[in-house]
Amino acid sequence: MKITGFKLAKLCVPLITPFKTALRTVTKIEDIILLVETDTGNIGYGEAPPTAVITGDTHGSIIDALRYHIMPAIIGMEVSDLSAITSTIQSAIVHNTNAKAAAEIAVYDLSAQAQNQPLYKMLGGGSPALSTDLTISLDGVDKMVADSLLAIKQGYKTLKIKVGNNIELDIKRIREIYKHTKGRVGLILDVNQGWSAEQTVKALEALEASGVKLDLIEQPVKADDIDGMQFITQRVSTPVMADESAFNAAQVRELLERKACDIINIKLMKTGGISNAIKIANIAEDFGAKCMIGCMLETSISVSAAAHFAAAHADIITHIDLDGPVLGTFDPVEGGTTFNGPKITLGDGPGLGIRAIKNLQYIEG
Ligand code: MG
């Protein structure tokens, strides 16, 4: 099976409710879809969201990186040469991790199709059933409590609470949500770089003293503040997770060597795809650390790839944060992985199992 060409398309899925973090507010998923063509007629699917304030990738940069740098470098390559293809993708252009992720996802999809097995089996096996948490967007206290109670009704066992825009109000948000949900759900706090190291330690000490139990605190300080991450990790009993500080294998190794976090949040859009995600999971294993698998605002194309990867590394990836598809008003993908509330079920079809994608708007050029 040889790569012969590609198409690009835009896919728009409005969100059920706006997604709000300390960094941004988004009302729709509007991602670039990559269709990689082969001489056998098989198509590999990839997806990249614009995440300007996180990875720096925009619609324009994703399209250009794929069209002029990444895809021309791998056209003509044999799908069976998977490691040669992924290293070509990674060296075709610096940064542009979302575009690289889209290309790698499509190529891994094709590679598993060529082997006639689901991607997770090609990656090492595991269970096809996963359970995701749900994000509670940053909002007024009452709205966040109501959203949390609704999520419990929908069967979610873990909620990821977005805070980070006002520490006094954030503490009130957490206390109120904990009071109303205590014992029924696990809480992860995602600060999205909104606090200082000293503020974080004080806030967690106050919360711990008042009996609030959190499963994790995620990325409390700025991405490049590794000293701050280390300061916090060494002073609080709540496990600390690195997200924006942990894009690549070198950063993950430094964080774990310095004991600057307990857990790593792996996202394919940060790592530039599956090959580096595997490297990070292996580094975490060497350090005895666990990982979360996360996603950006993505549909079930790229989130499905993340789920397959997580299933194959279930001993390391103990936290699943793949709620992108359920935040959308509809699932544009036919076939493959199903996303039903907290339940993710991987399909048995070859590769990602995608048969068709609705509402694709092809990009000319
Ligand atoms: Mg995060």
Coordinates of C-alpha atoms and ligand atoms in Angstrom, one line a residue:
M1 CA 0.0 0.0 0.0
K2 CA 1.6 3.2 -1.2
I3 CA 0.6 6.8 -0.4
T4 CA -0.5 8.5 -3.6
G5 CA -2.2 11.8 -2.7
F6 CA -4.4 13.6 -0.2
K7 CA -7.4 15.9 0.2
L8 CA -8.1 18.6 2.8
A9 CA -11.5 19.6 4.1
K10 CA -13.0 21.7 6.8
L11 CA -15.5 20.1 9.3
C12 CA -17.7 22.3 11.5
V13 CA -19.6 20.9 14.5
P14 CA -21.3 23.4 16.8
L15 CA -20.9 22.8 20.5
I16 CA -23.9 22.1 22.7
T17 CA -22.6 24.8 25.1
P18 CA -19.6 27.2 24.8
F19 CA -16.3 25.7 26.0
K20 CA -14.7 28.2 28.4
T21 CA -11.2 28.0 29.9
A22 CA -8.9 30.6 31.4
L23 CA -7.3 30.8 27.9
R24 CA -10.3 30.9 25.5
T25 CA -14.0 30.6 24.7
V26 CA -15.0 28.4 21.8
T27 CA -18.5 27.8 20.4
K28 CA -17.8 25.3 17.6
I29 CA -15.4 22.6 16.6
E30 CA -14.0 23.7 13.3
D31 CA -11.2 21.4 12.3
I32 CA -9.1 20.6 9.3
I33 CA -9.6 17.0 8.1
L34 CA -6.9 15.2 6.1
L35 CA -7.8 12.3 3.8
V36 CA -4.7 10.4 2.7
E37 CA -5.1 8.4 -0.5
T38 CA -3.4 5.2 -1.5
D39 CA -2.8 3.0 -4.6
T40 CA -5.2 0.4 -3.1
G41 CA -8.1 2.8 -2.7
N42 CA -7.8 2.8 1.1
I43 CA -8.2 6.2 2.7
G44 CA -6.6 7.2 6.0
Y45 CA -8.2 9.9 8.0
G46 CA -6.6 12.6 10.2
E47 CA -7.8 15.7 12.0
A48 CA -6.3 18.9 13.3
P49 CA -8.0 21.6 15.4
P50 CA -6.9 25.2 15.4
T51 CA -5.4 25.9 18.9
A52 CA -3.7 29.2 18.5
V53 CA -3.3 29.9 22.2
I54 CA -2.0 26.4 23.0
T55 CA 0.1 25.1 20.2
G56 CA 0.2 28.1 17.9
D57 CA -1.6 26.2 15.0
T58 CA -4.3 28.0 13.0
H59 CA -6.4 26.9 10.1
G60 CA -4.0 28.5 7.7
S61 CA -0.9 27.1 9.3
I62 CA -2.3 23.6 9.4
I63 CA -3.4 23.7 5.7
D64 CA 0.0 25.1 4.6
A65 CA 2.1 22.7 6.7
L66 CA 0.2 19.7 5.3
R67 CA -0.1 20.9 1.7
Y68 CA 3.4 22.3 1.2
H69 CA 5.7 20.5 3.7
I70 CA 4.4 17.3 5.3
M71 CA 2.3 15.6 2.5
P72 CA 4.8 16.2 -0.4
A73 CA 7.5 14.5 1.8
I74 CA 5.5 11.3 2.3
I75 CA 3.8 10.8 -1.0
G76 CA 5.2 7.7 -2.7
M77 CA 6.2 6.1 0.6
E78 CA 5.0 2.6 1.5
V79 CA 2.6 2.4 4.4
S80 CA 4.5 -0.6 5.8
D81 CA 7.5 1.7 6.4
L82 CA 5.7 3.3 9.3
S83 CA 8.7 4.5 11.3
A84 CA 10.3 6.0 8.2
I85 CA 7.0 7.8 7.4
T86 CA 6.6 9.2 11.0
S87 CA 10.2 10.4 11.1
T88 CA 9.7 12.1 7.7
I89 CA 6.5 13.8 9.1
Q90 CA 8.3 15.0 12.2
S91 CA 11.3 16.4 10.3
A92 CA 9.3 17.9 7.4
I93 CA 8.8 21.2 9.3
V94 CA 9.4 22.4 12.9
H95 CA 6.6 22.9 15.4
N96 CA 3.1 22.6 13.6
T97 CA 2.3 19.7 16.0
N98 CA -1.4 19.7 15.1
A99 CA -0.7 19.3 11.4
K100 CA 1.8 16.5 12.1
A101 CA -0.7 14.8 14.4
A102 CA -3.3 14.8 11.6
A103 CA -0.8 13.2 9.2
E104 CA 0.4 10.6 11.7
I105 CA -3.2 9.7 12.6
A106 CA -4.1 9.1 8.9
V107 CA -0.9 7.0 8.4
Y108 CA -1.5 4.9 11.5
D109 CA -5.1 4.4 10.3
L110 CA -3.8 3.2 7.0
S111 CA -1.1 1.0 8.6
A112 CA -3.7 -0.8 10.7
Q113 CA -6.0 -1.1 7.7
A114 CA -3.2 -2.7 5.7
Q115 CA -2.8 -5.2 8.6
N116 CA -6.6 -5.7 8.7
Q117 CA -6.9 -5.0 12.4
P118 CA -8.2 -2.2 14.6
L119 CA -5.5 0.4 15.4
Y120 CA -5.5 -0.5 19.2
K121 CA -4.7 -4.1 18.4
M122 CA -1.8 -3.0 16.1
L123 CA -0.5 -0.8 18.9
G124 CA -0.5 -3.6 21.4
G125 CA -4.0 -4.7 22.3
G126 CA -6.1 -3.9 25.4
S127 CA -9.8 -3.5 26.1
P128 CA -12.0 -1.7 23.5
A129 CA -14.1 -0.1 26.4
L130 CA -12.9 3.1 28.0
S131 CA -14.5 5.6 30.3
T132 CA -13.9 9.4 29.9
D133 CA -14.4 12.3 32.3
L134 CA -16.3 15.4 31.3
T135 CA -15.1 19.0 31.3
I136 CA -17.1 21.6 33.3
S137 CA -16.4 24.9 31.6
L138 CA -15.3 28.0 33.6
D139 CA -18.5 30.0 34.5
G140 CA -20.4 31.4 37.4
V141 CA -20.5 29.3 40.5
D142 CA -24.2 28.3 40.2
K143 CA -23.8 27.4 36.6
M144 CA -20.8 25.2 37.3
V145 CA -22.6 23.4 40.1
A146 CA -25.6 22.8 37.9
D147 CA -23.4 21.5 35.0
S148 CA -21.6 19.2 37.5
L149 CA -24.9 17.8 38.8
L150 CA -26.1 17.2 35.2
A151 CA -22.9 15.4 34.4
I152 CA -23.4 13.1 37.4
K153 CA -26.9 12.3 36.1
Q154 CA -25.4 11.5 32.7
G155 CA -23.1 8.9 34.4
Y156 CA -19.8 10.6 34.5
K157 CA -17.5 9.4 37.3
T158 CA -14.9 12.1 37.0
L159 CA -15.3 15.8 36.2
K160 CA -12.6 18.2 35.0
I161 CA -13.3 21.6 36.5
K162 CA -11.9 24.5 34.6
V163 CA -10.7 27.4 36.8
G164 CA -7.9 29.9 36.7
N165 CA -9.3 33.4 35.9
N166 CA -9.8 34.6 39.5
I167 CA -8.3 32.7 42.4
E168 CA -10.8 33.9 45.1
L169 CA -13.7 33.0 42.9
D170 CA -12.0 29.8 41.8
I171 CA -11.7 28.6 45.4
K172 CA -15.4 29.3 45.9
R173 CA -16.2 27.4 42.7
I174 CA -14.3 24.4 43.9
R175 CA -15.8 24.4 47.4
E176 CA -19.3 24.7 46.1
I177 CA -18.9 22.0 43.4
Y178 CA -17.3 19.7 46.0
K179 CA -20.0 20.3 48.5
H180 CA -22.7 19.4 46.0
T181 CA -21.0 16.4 44.4
K182 CA -19.0 14.9 47.4
G183 CA -18.6 11.1 47.2
R184 CA -20.4 10.8 43.9
V185 CA -17.7 11.9 41.5
G186 CA -13.9 12.5 41.3
L187 CA -12.8 16.1 40.7
I188 CA -9.8 17.2 38.6
L189 CA -8.9 20.9 38.7
D190 CA -7.6 22.4 35.5
V191 CA -6.1 25.8 36.1
N192 CA -4.8 26.3 32.6
Q193 CA -1.7 28.3 33.8
G194 CA -3.9 30.8 35.7
W195 CA -2.3 30.8 39.2
S196 CA 1.2 31.5 40.6
A197 CA 3.1 28.7 42.4
E198 CA 2.6 30.4 45.8
Q199 CA -1.1 30.9 45.1
T200 CA -1.5 27.3 44.2
V201 CA 0.2 26.0 47.3
K202 CA -1.9 28.3 49.5
A203 CA -5.2 27.4 47.7
L204 CA -4.5 23.7 47.9
E205 CA -3.6 23.9 51.6
A206 CA -6.8 25.8 52.3
L207 CA -8.9 23.3 50.3
E208 CA -7.2 20.3 51.9
A209 CA -7.7 21.8 55.3
S210 CA -11.4 22.3 54.7
G211 CA -11.7 18.6 53.6
V212 CA -12.0 19.1 49.9
K213 CA -10.4 16.1 48.1
L214 CA -9.2 16.5 44.5
D215 CA -8.0 13.7 42.3
L216 CA -5.5 16.0 40.6
I217 CA -4.6 19.6 39.9
E218 CA -3.6 20.3 36.3
Q219 CA -1.1 22.9 35.0
P220 CA -1.6 25.5 37.7
V221 CA 1.3 27.7 36.5
K222 CA 2.7 29.0 33.2
A223 CA 3.9 26.4 30.7
D224 CA 7.6 27.4 31.0
D225 CA 7.5 27.7 34.8
I226 CA 9.1 24.3 35.6
D227 CA 10.5 25.8 38.9
G228 CA 6.9 26.6 39.9
M229 CA 5.6 23.2 39.0
Q230 CA 8.4 21.7 41.1
F231 CA 7.7 24.0 44.0
I232 CA 4.1 23.0 44.0
T233 CA 4.6 19.2 43.5
Q234 CA 7.0 19.1 46.5
R235 CA 4.6 20.9 48.8
V236 CA 1.1 19.5 48.2
S237 CA -0.4 16.1 48.6
T238 CA -2.8 16.5 45.7
P239 CA -1.1 14.9 42.6
V240 CA 0.1 17.6 40.1
M241 CA -0.4 17.0 36.4
A242 CA 1.6 18.8 33.6
D243 CA -0.3 19.7 30.4
E244 CA 0.9 22.9 28.7
S245 CA 4.4 22.2 30.2
A246 CA 4.6 18.8 28.5
F247 CA 4.5 18.8 24.8
N248 CA 7.4 16.6 23.9
A249 CA 9.6 13.7 25.2
A250 CA 12.4 16.0 26.3
Q251 CA 10.1 18.2 28.4
V252 CA 8.4 15.1 30.0
R253 CA 11.8 13.7 30.9
E254 CA 12.9 17.0 32.5
L255 CA 9.6 17.3 34.4
L256 CA 9.8 13.8 35.8
E257 CA 13.6 14.0 36.6
R258 CA 13.0 17.2 38.5
K259 CA 9.9 15.8 40.2
A260 CA 8.0 18.8 38.9
C261 CA 4.8 16.8 38.4
D262 CA 3.3 13.5 39.2
I263 CA 1.3 12.8 36.1
I264 CA 1.6 13.8 32.4
N265 CA -1.3 14.8 30.2
I266 CA -0.6 13.4 26.7
K267 CA -2.4 15.0 23.8
L268 CA -1.7 14.0 20.2
M269 CA -2.0 17.6 19.1
K270 CA 0.9 18.5 21.5
T271 CA 3.1 15.5 20.7
G272 CA 2.6 15.8 16.9
G273 CA 0.9 12.4 16.7
I274 CA 1.1 8.8 17.9
S275 CA 4.8 8.1 17.5
N276 CA 5.9 10.7 20.1
A277 CA 2.9 9.8 22.4
I278 CA 4.3 6.3 22.5
K279 CA 7.7 7.7 23.4
I280 CA 6.2 9.8 26.2
A281 CA 4.2 6.8 27.6
N282 CA 7.5 4.8 27.7
I283 CA 9.3 7.6 29.5
A284 CA 6.5 7.8 32.1
E285 CA 6.7 4.1 32.6
D286 CA 10.5 4.3 33.2
F287 CA 9.8 6.8 35.9
G288 CA 6.9 4.9 37.4
A289 CA 4.6 7.8 36.5
K290 CA 1.0 7.6 35.1
C291 CA -0.5 9.6 32.3
M292 CA -3.8 11.1 31.2
I293 CA -4.8 11.0 27.5
G294 CA -6.5 14.3 26.6
C295 CA -7.8 16.1 23.5
M296 CA -8.5 19.5 22.2
L297 CA -11.8 20.5 20.7
E298 CA -11.8 17.6 18.2
T299 CA -14.4 15.3 16.7
S300 CA -14.4 11.5 16.9
I301 CA -11.8 11.2 14.1
S302 CA -8.7 12.3 16.0
V303 CA -10.2 11.6 19.4
S304 CA -10.8 8.0 18.2
A305 CA -7.0 7.7 17.4
A306 CA -6.2 9.0 21.0
A307 CA -8.6 6.4 22.4
H308 CA -7.0 3.6 20.4
F309 CA -3.5 4.7 21.7
A310 CA -4.8 4.9 25.3
A311 CA -6.4 1.4 25.1
A312 CA -3.0 0.0 24.0
H313 CA -1.2 1.7 27.0
A314 CA -3.9 1.2 29.7
D315 CA -1.3 0.3 32.4
I316 CA 0.3 3.8 32.0
I317 CA -2.7 5.9 30.8
T318 CA -4.9 5.7 33.8
H319 CA -6.9 8.9 33.2
I320 CA -9.1 9.4 30.1
D321 CA -10.1 12.9 29.1
L322 CA -11.5 12.4 25.7
D323 CA -14.8 14.3 25.9
G324 CA -14.4 16.3 22.6
P325 CA -17.0 14.3 20.6
V326 CA -19.7 14.5 23.3
L327 CA -19.4 18.3 23.5
G328 CA -20.5 18.5 19.8
T329 CA -24.2 18.7 18.7
F330 CA -23.6 15.6 16.4
D331 CA -21.1 13.0 15.5
P332 CA -20.0 13.5 11.9
V333 CA -18.3 10.1 11.6
E334 CA -19.9 6.9 10.4
G335 CA -18.3 3.7 11.7
G336 CA -15.5 3.3 14.2
T337 CA -15.5 4.4 17.7
T338 CA -18.7 5.3 19.5
F339 CA -18.9 8.0 22.1
N340 CA -21.9 7.7 24.4
G341 CA -21.7 9.9 27.5
P342 CA -18.8 8.6 29.5
K343 CA -18.6 5.3 27.5
I344 CA -16.1 5.1 24.6
T345 CA -16.2 1.9 22.6
L346 CA -13.6 1.1 20.0
G347 CA -14.8 -0.5 16.8
D348 CA -13.6 -3.8 15.5
G349 CA -13.1 -2.6 11.9
P350 CA -9.6 -2.2 10.4
G351 CA -7.7 1.0 11.4
L352 CA -9.9 3.7 13.0
G353 CA -12.9 1.9 11.4
I354 CA -14.2 5.1 9.7
R355 CA -16.6 4.4 6.8
A356 CA -17.6 8.0 6.0
I357 CA -17.6 11.6 7.3
K358 CA -20.6 13.8 7.0
N359 CA -20.5 17.6 6.3
L360 CA -17.0 17.8 4.9
Q361 CA -16.3 21.0 3.0
Y362 CA -13.4 20.3 0.7
I363 CA -10.7 22.9 0.5
E364 CA -9.6 23.7 -3.1
G365 CA -6.0 24.1 -4.2
Ligands
MG1 MG -5.4 21.1 30.5

